[in-house]
């Protein structure tokens, strides 16, 4: 049985959720296949019609751009549930936003710096973020990972609602975001 936190399994889950081709009029991303927007596909060298964008290319982009580059693979070594959420959030909201959610949650959960010092919310996974996560997990254990995950999802849910409030066209996506991206 595959590990549900293995990157290939996470990619399969995202691709399954996103589906094949879409060009929803309210989606600013425009033509999308396997959850990869045309702009992202073009930035990674794909020049063809998005209706024919290969699944293997989408998987490669997910692994590079949304797992290794932002450092979520480092988070997975300590907290695989959190890393899986950051990966999914990064795809949907941007990896910097996902990293910022983790940093904000860690700062809010450090008991006024008693467990570890606040870290900069620079939206980049670096050594200090990894060390803060390690200190948090040493203090709180596996149950702490579940609480940290809830904090990240709370920030994510609040952002989805704000996106729908600021741009009414996003209401077309809000139910799906909350149903499929949180929890």
PDB file of C-alpha atoms in Angstrom:
ATOM      1  CA  UNK A   1       0.000   0.000   0.000  1.00  0.00           C
ATOM      2  CA  UNK A   2       1.501   3.380  -0.950  1.00  0.00           C
ATOM      3  CA  UNK A   3       2.246   5.977   1.702  1.00  0.00           C
ATOM      4  CA  UNK A   4      -0.522   8.591   1.493  1.00  0.00           C
ATOM      5  CA  UNK A   5       2.113  11.276   2.087  1.00  0.00           C
ATOM      6  CA  UNK A   6       4.404  10.126  -0.720  1.00  0.00           C
ATOM      7  CA  UNK A   7       4.730  12.942  -3.264  1.00  0.00           C
ATOM      8  CA  UNK A   8       3.609  10.776  -6.172  1.00  0.00           C
ATOM      9  CA  UNK A   9       0.480   9.803  -4.247  1.00  0.00           C
ATOM     10  CA  UNK A  10      -0.167  13.449  -3.369  1.00  0.00           C
ATOM     11  CA  UNK A  11       0.212  14.408  -7.026  1.00  0.00           C
ATOM     12  CA  UNK A  12      -2.208  11.661  -8.091  1.00  0.00           C
ATOM     13  CA  UNK A  13      -4.741  12.955  -5.551  1.00  0.00           C
ATOM     14  CA  UNK A  14      -4.440  16.557  -6.818  1.00  0.00           C
ATOM     15  CA  UNK A  15      -4.691  15.528 -10.467  1.00  0.00           C
ATOM     16  CA  UNK A  16      -7.728  13.392  -9.689  1.00  0.00           C
ATOM     17  CA  UNK A  17      -9.366  16.290  -7.850  1.00  0.00           C
ATOM     18  CA  UNK A  18      -8.527  18.873 -10.518  1.00  0.00           C
ATOM     19  CA  UNK A  19      -9.627  16.741 -13.450  1.00  0.00           C
ATOM     20  CA  UNK A  20      -8.709  17.076 -17.086  1.00  0.00           C
ATOM     21  CA  UNK A  21      -9.396  20.200 -19.149  1.00  0.00           C
ATOM     22  CA  UNK A  22     -11.244  23.252 -17.814  1.00  0.00           C
ATOM     23  CA  UNK A  23     -11.754  26.802 -19.025  1.00  0.00           C
ATOM     24  CA  UNK A  24     -14.253  28.249 -16.543  1.00  0.00           C
ATOM     25  CA  UNK A  25     -15.185  31.850 -17.391  1.00  0.00           C
ATOM     26  CA  UNK A  26     -14.783  32.981 -13.752  1.00  0.00           C
ATOM     27  CA  UNK A  27     -11.323  31.393 -13.413  1.00  0.00           C
ATOM     28  CA  UNK A  28      -8.613  33.991 -13.949  1.00  0.00           C
ATOM     29  CA  UNK A  29      -6.170  31.154 -14.636  1.00  0.00           C
ATOM     30  CA  UNK A  30      -7.794  30.549 -18.002  1.00  0.00           C
ATOM     31  CA  UNK A  31      -7.381  27.194 -19.737  1.00  0.00           C
ATOM     32  CA  UNK A  32      -6.256  24.539 -17.261  1.00  0.00           C
ATOM     33  CA  UNK A  33      -5.517  20.837 -17.499  1.00  0.00           C
ATOM     34  CA  UNK A  34      -4.748  18.537 -14.561  1.00  0.00           C
ATOM     35  CA  UNK A  35      -4.910  21.695 -12.400  1.00  0.00           C
ATOM     36  CA  UNK A  36      -2.002  23.365 -14.220  1.00  0.00           C
ATOM     37  CA  UNK A  37      -2.835  26.740 -15.724  1.00  0.00           C
ATOM     38  CA  UNK A  38      -1.780  27.678 -19.205  1.00  0.00           C
ATOM     39  CA  UNK A  39       0.608  30.335 -17.820  1.00  0.00           C
ATOM     40  CA  UNK A  40       2.380  27.778 -15.612  1.00  0.00           C
ATOM     41  CA  UNK A  41       2.558  25.250 -18.455  1.00  0.00           C
ATOM     42  CA  UNK A  42       4.043  27.899 -20.773  1.00  0.00           C
ATOM     43  CA  UNK A  43       6.556  28.965 -18.117  1.00  0.00           C
ATOM     44  CA  UNK A  44       7.743  25.343 -18.041  1.00  0.00           C
ATOM     45  CA  UNK A  45       8.144  25.105 -21.814  1.00  0.00           C
ATOM     46  CA  UNK A  46       4.834  23.657 -22.974  1.00  0.00           C
ATOM     47  CA  UNK A  47       3.692  25.351 -26.208  1.00  0.00           C
ATOM     48  CA  UNK A  48       0.761  23.182 -27.287  1.00  0.00           C
ATOM     49  CA  UNK A  49      -2.989  23.333 -26.829  1.00  0.00           C
ATOM     50  CA  UNK A  50      -3.897  22.962 -23.141  1.00  0.00           C
ATOM     51  CA  UNK A  51      -6.506  20.341 -24.095  1.00  0.00           C
ATOM     52  CA  UNK A  52      -3.535  18.057 -24.854  1.00  0.00           C
ATOM     53  CA  UNK A  53      -1.218  19.008 -21.987  1.00  0.00           C
ATOM     54  CA  UNK A  54       0.335  15.700 -20.860  1.00  0.00           C
ATOM     55  CA  UNK A  55      -0.411  14.369 -17.400  1.00  0.00           C
ATOM     56  CA  UNK A  56       3.269  13.427 -16.962  1.00  0.00           C
ATOM     57  CA  UNK A  57       4.290  17.059 -17.512  1.00  0.00           C
ATOM     58  CA  UNK A  58       1.748  18.197 -14.949  1.00  0.00           C
ATOM     59  CA  UNK A  59       3.146  15.686 -12.438  1.00  0.00           C
ATOM     60  CA  UNK A  60       6.690  16.882 -13.118  1.00  0.00           C
ATOM     61  CA  UNK A  61       5.683  20.524 -12.579  1.00  0.00           C
ATOM     62  CA  UNK A  62       3.892  19.658  -9.342  1.00  0.00           C
ATOM     63  CA  UNK A  63       6.937  17.825  -8.015  1.00  0.00           C
ATOM     64  CA  UNK A  64       9.422  20.569  -8.951  1.00  0.00           C
ATOM     65  CA  UNK A  65       7.436  23.767  -8.431  1.00  0.00           C
ATOM     66  CA  UNK A  66       5.138  22.830  -5.564  1.00  0.00           C
ATOM     67  CA  UNK A  67       7.155  20.264  -3.548  1.00  0.00           C
ATOM     68  CA  UNK A  68      10.928  20.565  -3.916  1.00  0.00           C
ATOM     69  CA  UNK A  69      11.373  24.272  -4.784  1.00  0.00           C
ATOM     70  CA  UNK A  70       9.390  25.633  -1.813  1.00  0.00           C
ATOM     71  CA  UNK A  71      10.977  23.108   0.589  1.00  0.00           C
ATOM     72  CA  UNK A  72       7.814  21.221   1.467  1.00  0.00           C
ATOM     73  CA  UNK A  73       9.843  18.023   1.057  1.00  0.00           C
ATOM     74  CA  UNK A  74      11.885  19.187   4.093  1.00  0.00           C
ATOM     75  CA  UNK A  75       8.698  19.698   6.089  1.00  0.00           C
ATOM     76  CA  UNK A  76       7.567  16.165   5.140  1.00  0.00           C
ATOM     77  CA  UNK A  77      10.546  14.689   6.988  1.00  0.00           C
ATOM     78  CA  UNK A  78       9.160  16.097  10.248  1.00  0.00           C
ATOM     79  CA  UNK A  79       5.436  16.536   9.665  1.00  0.00           C
ATOM     80  CA  UNK A  80       4.031  14.660   6.657  1.00  0.00           C
ATOM     81  CA  UNK A  81       0.426  15.756   7.273  1.00  0.00           C
ATOM     82  CA  UNK A  82       1.471  19.400   7.351  1.00  0.00           C
ATOM     83  CA  UNK A  83       3.631  18.957   4.243  1.00  0.00           C
ATOM     84  CA  UNK A  84       0.724  17.400   2.349  1.00  0.00           C
ATOM     85  CA  UNK A  85      -1.472  20.376   3.256  1.00  0.00           C
ATOM     86  CA  UNK A  86       1.215  22.890   2.292  1.00  0.00           C
ATOM     87  CA  UNK A  87       1.612  21.157  -1.068  1.00  0.00           C
ATOM     88  CA  UNK A  88      -2.116  21.324  -1.792  1.00  0.00           C
ATOM     89  CA  UNK A  89      -2.424  24.893  -0.492  1.00  0.00           C
ATOM     90  CA  UNK A  90       0.620  25.920  -2.520  1.00  0.00           C
ATOM     91  CA  UNK A  91      -0.964  24.644  -5.708  1.00  0.00           C
ATOM     92  CA  UNK A  92      -4.201  26.488  -5.053  1.00  0.00           C
ATOM     93  CA  UNK A  93      -2.930  29.698  -3.408  1.00  0.00           C
ATOM     94  CA  UNK A  94       0.782  29.843  -4.140  1.00  0.00           C
ATOM     95  CA  UNK A  95       3.662  28.263  -2.270  1.00  0.00           C
ATOM     96  CA  UNK A  96       4.650  31.534  -0.564  1.00  0.00           C
ATOM     97  CA  UNK A  97       1.144  31.839   0.900  1.00  0.00           C
ATOM     98  CA  UNK A  98       1.299  28.236   2.139  1.00  0.00           C
ATOM     99  CA  UNK A  99       4.726  28.789   3.722  1.00  0.00           C
ATOM    100  CA  UNK A 100       3.444  31.984   5.351  1.00  0.00           C
ATOM    101  CA  UNK A 101       0.504  30.103   6.854  1.00  0.00           C
ATOM    102  CA  UNK A 102       2.945  27.630   8.447  1.00  0.00           C
ATOM    103  CA  UNK A 103       5.137  30.415   9.810  1.00  0.00           C
ATOM    104  CA  UNK A 104       2.183  32.380  11.191  1.00  0.00           C
ATOM    105  CA  UNK A 105       0.754  29.270  12.851  1.00  0.00           C
ATOM    106  CA  UNK A 106       4.091  28.318  14.407  1.00  0.00           C
ATOM    107  CA  UNK A 107       4.526  31.830  15.825  1.00  0.00           C
ATOM    108  CA  UNK A 108       1.021  31.792  17.262  1.00  0.00           C
ATOM    109  CA  UNK A 109       1.593  28.372  18.848  1.00  0.00           C
ATOM    110  CA  UNK A 110       4.988  29.011  20.493  1.00  0.00           C
ATOM    111  CA  UNK A 111       3.433  30.139  23.789  1.00  0.00           C
ATOM    112  CA  UNK A 112       4.841  33.670  23.690  1.00  0.00           C
ATOM    113  CA  UNK A 113       8.304  32.437  22.693  1.00  0.00           C
ATOM    114  CA  UNK A 114       8.564  29.967  25.594  1.00  0.00           C
ATOM    115  CA  UNK A 115       8.910  26.956  23.284  1.00  0.00           C
ATOM    116  CA  UNK A 116      10.975  28.645  20.535  1.00  0.00           C
ATOM    117  CA  UNK A 117      11.596  32.118  19.184  1.00  0.00           C
ATOM    118  CA  UNK A 118       9.274  33.721  16.666  1.00  0.00           C
ATOM    119  CA  UNK A 119      10.386  33.303  13.089  1.00  0.00           C
ATOM    120  CA  UNK A 120      10.115  35.835  10.306  1.00  0.00           C
ATOM    121  CA  UNK A 121       6.976  35.436   8.220  1.00  0.00           C
ATOM    122  CA  UNK A 122       9.013  35.762   5.037  1.00  0.00           C
ATOM    123  CA  UNK A 123       6.928  33.089   3.246  1.00  0.00           C
ATOM    124  CA  UNK A 124      10.040  30.999   2.532  1.00  0.00           C
ATOM    125  CA  UNK A 125      10.831  27.613   4.073  1.00  0.00           C
ATOM    126  CA  UNK A 126      14.349  27.881   5.418  1.00  0.00           C
ATOM    127  CA  UNK A 127      16.411  26.589   8.286  1.00  0.00           C
ATOM    128  CA  UNK A 128      14.698  28.712  10.942  1.00  0.00           C
ATOM    129  CA  UNK A 129      11.238  27.551   9.893  1.00  0.00           C
ATOM    130  CA  UNK A 130      12.340  23.918   9.935  1.00  0.00           C
ATOM    131  CA  UNK A 131      13.974  24.397  13.357  1.00  0.00           C
ATOM    132  CA  UNK A 132      10.818  26.041  14.738  1.00  0.00           C
ATOM    133  CA  UNK A 133       8.707  23.166  13.414  1.00  0.00           C
ATOM    134  CA  UNK A 134      11.086  20.657  14.973  1.00  0.00           C
ATOM    135  CA  UNK A 135      10.949  22.481  18.336  1.00  0.00           C
ATOM    136  CA  UNK A 136       7.148  22.627  18.174  1.00  0.00           C
ATOM    137  CA  UNK A 137       6.873  18.898  17.424  1.00  0.00           C
ATOM    138  CA  UNK A 138       9.367  17.979  20.155  1.00  0.00           C
ATOM    139  CA  UNK A 139       7.186  19.912  22.609  1.00  0.00           C
ATOM    140  CA  UNK A 140       3.773  18.815  21.291  1.00  0.00           C
ATOM    141  CA  UNK A 141       4.370  15.490  19.520  1.00  0.00           C
ATOM    142  CA  UNK A 142       2.085  13.964  16.876  1.00  0.00           C
ATOM    143  CA  UNK A 143      -0.979  15.554  18.440  1.00  0.00           C
ATOM    144  CA  UNK A 144       0.766  18.875  17.906  1.00  0.00           C
ATOM    145  CA  UNK A 145       1.018  18.150  14.193  1.00  0.00           C
ATOM    146  CA  UNK A 146      -2.762  17.715  14.055  1.00  0.00           C
ATOM    147  CA  UNK A 147      -3.286  21.038  15.877  1.00  0.00           C
ATOM    148  CA  UNK A 148      -0.796  22.814  13.596  1.00  0.00           C
ATOM    149  CA  UNK A 149      -2.649  21.385  10.605  1.00  0.00           C
ATOM    150  CA  UNK A 150      -5.938  22.799  11.956  1.00  0.00           C
ATOM    151  CA  UNK A 151      -4.324  26.232  12.359  1.00  0.00           C
ATOM    152  CA  UNK A 152      -3.047  26.190   8.772  1.00  0.00           C
ATOM    153  CA  UNK A 153      -6.450  25.085   7.468  1.00  0.00           C
ATOM    154  CA  UNK A 154      -8.159  27.838   9.478  1.00  0.00           C
ATOM    155  CA  UNK A 155      -5.931  30.437   7.804  1.00  0.00           C
ATOM    156  CA  UNK A 156      -6.611  28.852   4.433  1.00  0.00           C
ATOM    157  CA  UNK A 157     -10.381  28.828   4.953  1.00  0.00           C
ATOM    158  CA  UNK A 158     -10.375  32.463   6.033  1.00  0.00           C
ATOM    159  CA  UNK A 159      -8.446  33.387   2.902  1.00  0.00           C
ATOM    160  CA  UNK A 160     -10.925  31.550   0.644  1.00  0.00           C
ATOM    161  CA  UNK A 161     -13.821  33.462   2.184  1.00  0.00           C
ATOM    162  CA  UNK A 162     -11.935  36.751   1.771  1.00  0.00           C
ATOM    163  CA  UNK A 163     -11.269  35.913  -1.893  1.00  0.00           C
ATOM    164  CA  UNK A 164     -14.987  35.329  -2.449  1.00  0.00           C
ATOM    165  CA  UNK A 165     -15.902  38.527  -0.606  1.00  0.00           C
ATOM    166  CA  UNK A 166     -13.452  40.648  -2.600  1.00  0.00           C
ATOM    167  CA  UNK A 167     -14.326  39.142  -5.982  1.00  0.00           C
ATOM    168  CA  UNK A 168     -17.907  37.852  -6.219  1.00  0.00           C
ATOM    169  CA  UNK A 169     -16.999  35.701  -9.261  1.00  0.00           C
ATOM    170  CA  UNK A 170     -14.942  33.557  -6.842  1.00  0.00           C
ATOM    171  CA  UNK A 171     -18.172  32.499  -5.148  1.00  0.00           C
ATOM    172  CA  UNK A 172     -18.441  30.004  -8.027  1.00  0.00           C
ATOM    173  CA  UNK A 173     -15.452  28.189  -6.491  1.00  0.00           C
ATOM    174  CA  UNK A 174     -15.901  28.764  -2.743  1.00  0.00           C
ATOM    175  CA  UNK A 175     -17.995  25.676  -1.995  1.00  0.00           C
ATOM    176  CA  UNK A 176     -15.513  23.410  -3.821  1.00  0.00           C
ATOM    177  CA  UNK A 177     -12.513  25.053  -2.177  1.00  0.00           C
ATOM    178  CA  UNK A 178     -13.960  24.527   1.288  1.00  0.00           C
ATOM    179  CA  UNK A 179     -15.219  21.009   0.507  1.00  0.00           C
ATOM    180  CA  UNK A 180     -12.073  19.745  -1.226  1.00  0.00           C
ATOM    181  CA  UNK A 181      -9.156  21.808   0.075  1.00  0.00           C
ATOM    182  CA  UNK A 182      -9.811  22.014   3.816  1.00  0.00           C
ATOM    183  CA  UNK A 183      -9.626  18.983   6.094  1.00  0.00           C
TER     184      UNK A 183
END
